[in-house]
Amino acid sequence: MSRIGLIGTGHIAAPIARFLASKGHELCVTERNAQIVSDLKAELGLRVGTAQDVIDTSDIVFLCLRPRIAAEVLGPLTFRPDQQIVSVMAGISTNHLKTLCAPASDFVQTIPLGFLQSGGCPLAAYGNDRLLAALFEPENPVVKVEDEGALNAHFAICAMVPGVLDLMATGAEWLANETGDRDRAEFYTAQLMSGFLSAMDKSAGQLAEERDALATEGTLSLQMTQSLHSGRAHEALGATLTAIGKRLETP
Ligand SMILES: NC(=O)c1ccc[n+]([C@@H]2O[C@H](COP(=O)([O-])OP(=O)(O)OC[C@H]3O[C@@H](n4cnc5c(N)ncnc54)[C@H](OP(=O)(O)O)[C@@H]3O)[C@@H](O)[C@H]2O)c1
């Protein structure tokens, strides 16, 4: 078991802390956010301290700050050369991390989503992917990426989650208007998508194969896929992914 610290105890740090505590690791988190910290303290009995306390009492340090305050918070802190650093901060480059966390030099950058707490969250990993695998697998599969550009592209794909949820909400709303039953409409829509995806083989080529198996000549499925293409939904998606990727590029 490891001594693990989290700096920035917000939305994403909380499920990470819960997952790591369930694995028996010894945890310490920073005092902010007060509400989340007091919930985690009551639930997991973890230690709470200043950011420097967290660093001094941890072998592995998770950086879970908003990118815009990372330099201000981390700059004055003193890291150790033997510490391993896991950064979940979008758009903070490896070079910037090395400067902020020197003399620590063992890094992995990743993109957790809150559902990692219950497993099934793929974790893109740039850097020390073995560290991430040791902490999160087998529940959450680690997907190694070769460079920072690829990591940022995975950040962009993660933004598809709210995009797809938004489309599903529109579909569920349409169904509710047709049936007059909002609860069942939303349950049906969400269960349909999650059930289909959880049963699906995730190896390369399967998305297109499953689509083509459904969208055959004359079907409602083909009408749907063709209409989305002709309505330029795919162009909007591609352009948005590119724009998000550019936003994450290091100047
Ligand atoms: N949310 C996600 O699903 C998600 C997914 C992947 C990656 N990320 C990345 O995770 C990072 C954090 O996102 P988040 O959604 O968890 O944001 P968040 O909820 O705002 O969490 C950031 C935390 O940092 C704390 N903080 C602010 N100033 C601090 C200081 N001086 N010392 C210590 N802690 C301080 C804040 O405390 P106060 O609340 O007291 O200000 C807040 O609890 C971002 O870089 C984001 O890119 C998030």
Coordinates of C-alpha atoms and ligand atoms in Angstrom, one line a residue:
M1 CA 0.0 0.0 0.0
S2 CA 1.2 3.5 -0.8
R3 CA 1.1 6.9 0.9
I4 CA -0.9 9.0 -1.5
G5 CA -1.6 12.8 -1.4
L6 CA -4.1 14.8 -3.4
I7 CA -3.7 18.6 -3.9
G8 CA -6.9 20.3 -4.8
T9 CA -9.8 18.3 -3.3
G10 CA -12.6 19.1 -5.8
H11 CA -15.0 17.3 -8.1
I12 CA -12.5 14.9 -9.6
A13 CA -10.3 14.4 -6.5
A14 CA -13.2 13.0 -4.5
P15 CA -13.9 9.9 -6.6
I16 CA -10.2 9.3 -7.0
A17 CA -9.8 9.4 -3.2
R18 CA -12.7 7.0 -2.7
F19 CA -11.3 4.5 -5.2
L20 CA -7.8 4.6 -3.7
A21 CA -9.1 4.3 -0.2
S22 CA -11.1 1.3 -1.2
K23 CA -7.8 -0.3 -2.3
G24 CA -6.4 0.3 1.2
H25 CA -4.0 3.2 0.4
E26 CA -3.2 5.8 3.1
L27 CA -4.5 9.2 1.9
C28 CA -3.9 12.8 2.7
V29 CA -5.7 15.7 1.0
T30 CA -5.5 19.5 1.0
E31 CA -7.9 21.5 3.2
R32 CA -9.9 22.9 0.2
N33 CA -12.8 22.4 -0.8
A34 CA -14.1 22.4 2.8
Q35 CA -17.4 20.6 2.1
I36 CA -15.8 17.8 0.0
V37 CA -13.0 17.5 2.5
S38 CA -15.3 17.1 5.5
D39 CA -17.4 14.5 3.6
L40 CA -14.3 12.5 2.7
K41 CA -12.8 12.8 6.2
A42 CA -16.1 11.5 7.8
E43 CA -16.4 8.7 5.2
L44 CA -12.8 7.6 4.7
G45 CA -11.0 8.8 7.8
L46 CA -8.2 10.3 5.7
R47 CA -5.7 13.0 6.8
V48 CA -6.1 16.6 5.9
G49 CA -3.3 19.2 5.7
T50 CA -1.8 22.1 3.8
A51 CA -0.4 21.4 0.3
Q52 CA 3.1 21.1 1.8
D53 CA 1.9 18.7 4.5
V54 CA 0.4 16.6 1.7
I55 CA 3.6 16.5 -0.2
D56 CA 5.8 15.8 2.9
T57 CA 3.7 12.8 3.9
S58 CA 3.1 11.2 0.5
D59 CA 5.1 9.1 -1.9
I60 CA 2.6 9.6 -4.8
V61 CA 1.0 13.0 -5.3
F62 CA -2.1 13.7 -7.4
L63 CA -2.4 17.2 -8.8
C64 CA -6.1 17.9 -9.1
L65 CA -6.1 21.8 -9.3
R66 CA -7.8 23.9 -11.9
P67 CA -5.1 24.7 -14.5
R68 CA -5.3 28.4 -14.1
I69 CA -4.1 28.3 -10.4
A70 CA -1.6 25.4 -10.8
A71 CA 1.5 27.6 -11.0
E72 CA 0.4 29.9 -8.2
V73 CA -0.3 26.9 -5.8
L74 CA 2.5 24.5 -6.8
G75 CA 5.3 27.1 -7.4
P76 CA 6.1 27.8 -3.8
L77 CA 5.9 24.1 -2.7
T78 CA 8.9 21.8 -2.1
F79 CA 8.8 18.3 -3.7
R80 CA 11.2 15.4 -3.2
P81 CA 13.3 13.8 -6.0
D82 CA 11.8 10.3 -5.2
Q83 CA 8.1 11.4 -5.5
Q84 CA 5.8 10.1 -8.2
I85 CA 3.4 12.7 -9.6
V86 CA 0.0 12.0 -11.2
S87 CA -1.4 15.1 -12.9
V88 CA -5.1 15.2 -14.0
M89 CA -4.9 18.8 -15.1
A90 CA -5.9 19.5 -18.6
G91 CA -3.5 21.6 -20.7
I92 CA -0.6 21.7 -18.2
S93 CA 2.3 20.4 -20.2
T94 CA 5.0 18.0 -19.0
N95 CA 7.6 20.7 -19.2
H96 CA 5.6 23.0 -17.1
L97 CA 5.0 20.1 -14.6
K98 CA 8.7 19.4 -14.4
T99 CA 9.4 23.0 -13.6
L100 CA 6.6 23.2 -11.0
C101 CA 7.4 19.9 -9.3
A102 CA 11.3 19.8 -9.5
P103 CA 13.2 17.9 -8.3
A104 CA 10.5 15.2 -8.7
S105 CA 10.9 13.8 -12.2
D106 CA 8.6 10.7 -12.3
F107 CA 5.3 11.8 -13.9
V108 CA 2.2 10.5 -15.4
Q109 CA -0.6 12.6 -16.9
T110 CA -4.0 11.2 -17.2
I111 CA -7.8 12.0 -17.6
P112 CA -10.0 10.4 -15.0
L113 CA -13.8 10.8 -15.0
G114 CA -15.8 10.5 -11.8
F115 CA -17.2 7.1 -12.6
L116 CA -13.7 5.6 -12.1
Q117 CA -14.9 5.1 -8.5
S118 CA -17.1 2.3 -9.6
G119 CA -14.8 1.0 -12.4
G120 CA -14.9 0.9 -16.2
C121 CA -13.2 4.3 -16.8
P122 CA -10.5 4.2 -19.4
L123 CA -7.4 6.1 -18.2
A124 CA -5.3 7.6 -21.0
A125 CA -1.7 7.7 -19.7
Y126 CA 1.2 9.8 -20.9
G127 CA 4.4 9.1 -18.9
N128 CA 4.6 6.4 -16.2
D129 CA 1.6 4.3 -17.2
R130 CA 2.8 1.4 -15.0
L131 CA 2.2 3.6 -11.9
L132 CA -1.3 4.3 -13.0
A133 CA -2.0 0.6 -13.8
A134 CA -0.7 -0.4 -10.4
L135 CA -3.2 2.0 -8.8
F136 CA -6.3 1.7 -10.9
E137 CA -6.3 -1.6 -12.8
P138 CA -8.0 -4.0 -13.3
E139 CA -11.1 -2.0 -12.5
N140 CA -10.1 1.0 -14.8
P141 CA -8.1 0.0 -17.9
V142 CA -5.0 2.2 -18.6
V143 CA -4.5 3.2 -22.2
K144 CA -0.9 4.3 -22.9
V145 CA -0.4 7.3 -25.2
E146 CA 2.9 8.1 -26.9
D147 CA 3.0 11.9 -26.6
E148 CA 1.3 15.0 -25.2
G149 CA -0.6 15.7 -28.4
A150 CA -2.2 12.3 -28.2
L151 CA -3.1 12.9 -24.5
N152 CA -4.7 16.2 -25.4
A153 CA -6.7 14.5 -28.2
H154 CA -8.0 12.1 -25.5
F155 CA -9.0 15.1 -23.4
A156 CA -11.0 16.4 -26.4
I157 CA -12.7 13.0 -26.8
C158 CA -13.7 13.1 -23.1
A159 CA -15.7 16.3 -24.0
M160 CA -17.8 14.0 -26.2
V161 CA -19.4 12.6 -23.0
P162 CA -21.4 15.7 -22.2
G163 CA -22.0 16.2 -26.0
V164 CA -23.5 12.7 -26.3
L165 CA -25.5 13.2 -23.1
D166 CA -26.9 16.4 -24.5
L167 CA -28.0 14.6 -27.7
M168 CA -29.5 11.8 -25.5
A169 CA -31.3 14.4 -23.4
T170 CA -32.8 15.8 -26.6
G171 CA -33.9 12.3 -27.7
A172 CA -35.4 11.5 -24.3
E173 CA -37.3 14.8 -24.4
W174 CA -38.7 14.0 -27.8
L175 CA -39.7 10.5 -26.5
A176 CA -41.4 12.0 -23.4
N177 CA -43.3 14.5 -25.6
E178 CA -44.5 11.5 -27.7
T179 CA -45.5 9.3 -24.8
G180 CA -46.3 11.7 -22.0
D181 CA -44.1 9.7 -19.6
R182 CA -40.9 11.7 -18.8
D183 CA -39.4 9.2 -16.3
R184 CA -39.8 6.1 -18.5
A185 CA -38.6 8.1 -21.5
E186 CA -35.3 9.1 -19.8
F187 CA -34.8 5.6 -18.3
Y188 CA -35.4 3.9 -21.6
T189 CA -33.1 6.2 -23.5
A190 CA -30.2 6.0 -21.0
Q191 CA -30.6 2.2 -20.5
L192 CA -30.8 1.6 -24.2
M193 CA -27.5 3.3 -24.9
S194 CA -25.6 2.1 -21.8
G195 CA -26.9 -1.5 -22.2
F196 CA -25.9 -1.6 -25.9
L197 CA -22.4 -0.1 -25.2
S198 CA -21.7 -2.3 -22.2
A199 CA -22.5 -5.5 -24.2
M200 CA -20.4 -4.4 -27.2
D201 CA -16.9 -5.6 -28.1
K202 CA -14.6 -2.5 -27.9
S203 CA -11.9 -3.7 -30.2
A204 CA -10.9 -1.6 -33.3
G205 CA -13.5 -1.5 -36.1
Q206 CA -16.4 -2.6 -33.9
L207 CA -18.1 0.8 -33.8
A208 CA -18.5 0.8 -37.6
E209 CA -19.3 -2.9 -37.7
E210 CA -22.1 -2.5 -35.1
R211 CA -23.5 0.6 -36.9
D212 CA -23.5 -1.2 -40.3
A213 CA -25.1 -4.3 -38.8
L214 CA -28.0 -2.0 -37.7
A215 CA -28.1 0.5 -40.5
T216 CA -28.9 -1.8 -43.4
E217 CA -30.9 -1.0 -46.6
G218 CA -34.4 0.4 -45.9
T219 CA -34.0 0.5 -42.1
L220 CA -34.9 3.2 -39.6
S221 CA -31.3 2.9 -38.4
L222 CA -30.0 3.8 -41.9
Q223 CA -32.4 6.8 -42.1
M224 CA -31.0 8.0 -38.8
T225 CA -27.3 7.7 -39.7
Q226 CA -27.8 9.3 -43.2
S227 CA -29.8 12.2 -41.7
L228 CA -27.2 12.9 -39.2
H229 CA -24.6 13.0 -41.9
S230 CA -26.6 15.2 -44.2
G231 CA -27.5 17.5 -41.3
R232 CA -23.7 17.9 -40.9
A233 CA -23.7 16.5 -37.3
H234 CA -20.4 14.7 -38.0
E235 CA -18.8 17.8 -39.4
A236 CA -19.8 19.8 -36.3
L237 CA -18.3 17.0 -34.1
G238 CA -15.0 16.9 -36.1
A239 CA -14.6 20.7 -36.1
T240 CA -15.4 20.9 -32.3
L241 CA -12.8 18.1 -31.5
T242 CA -10.2 20.0 -33.5
A243 CA -11.0 23.3 -31.8
I244 CA -10.8 21.7 -28.3
G245 CA -7.5 20.1 -29.3
K246 CA -6.1 23.5 -30.3
R247 CA -7.3 25.0 -27.1
L248 CA -5.1 22.5 -25.2
E249 CA -2.0 23.1 -27.3
T250 CA 0.9 24.5 -25.3
P251 CA 1.7 28.0 -26.6
Ligands
LIG1 N1 -14.1 17.3 -13.2 C1 -13.7 16.3 -14.0 O1 -14.5 15.5 -14.4 C2 -12.3 16.3 -14.5 C3 -11.9 15.2 -15.4 C4 -10.6 15.1 -15.8 C5 -9.7 16.1 -15.5 N2 -10.1 17.1 -14.6 C6 -9.1 18.1 -14.3 O2 -9.0 18.1 -12.8 C7 -8.7 19.4 -12.4 C8 -9.7 19.8 -11.3 O3 -11.0 19.8 -11.8 P1 -12.2 19.8 -10.9 O4 -13.4 19.6 -11.7 O5 -12.0 18.7 -9.8 O6 -12.2 21.3 -10.2 P2 -12.7 21.8 -8.8 O7 -13.8 21.0 -8.4 O8 -12.7 23.2 -8.9 O9 -11.4 21.4 -7.9 C9 -10.3 22.1 -7.7 C10 -10.0 22.2 -6.2 O10 -8.8 23.0 -6.0 C11 -9.0 23.6 -4.8 N3 -8.1 24.7 -4.6 C12 -8.2 26.0 -5.0 N4 -7.2 26.7 -4.6 C13 -6.4 25.9 -3.9 C14 -5.2 26.1 -3.1 N5 -4.6 27.3 -3.1 N6 -4.7 25.0 -2.5 C15 -5.3 23.8 -2.6 N7 -6.5 23.6 -3.2 C16 -7.0 24.6 -3.9 C17 -10.5 24.1 -4.9 O11 -10.9 24.4 -3.6 P3 -12.1 25.5 -3.4 O12 -13.4 24.8 -3.9 O13 -12.1 25.7 -1.9 O14 -11.8 26.7 -4.2 C18 -11.2 22.9 -5.5 O15 -11.7 22.1 -4.5 C19 -8.7 20.3 -13.6 O16 -7.4 20.6 -14.0 C20 -9.4 19.5 -14.7 O17 -8.9 19.8 -15.9 C21 -11.4 17.2 -14.2

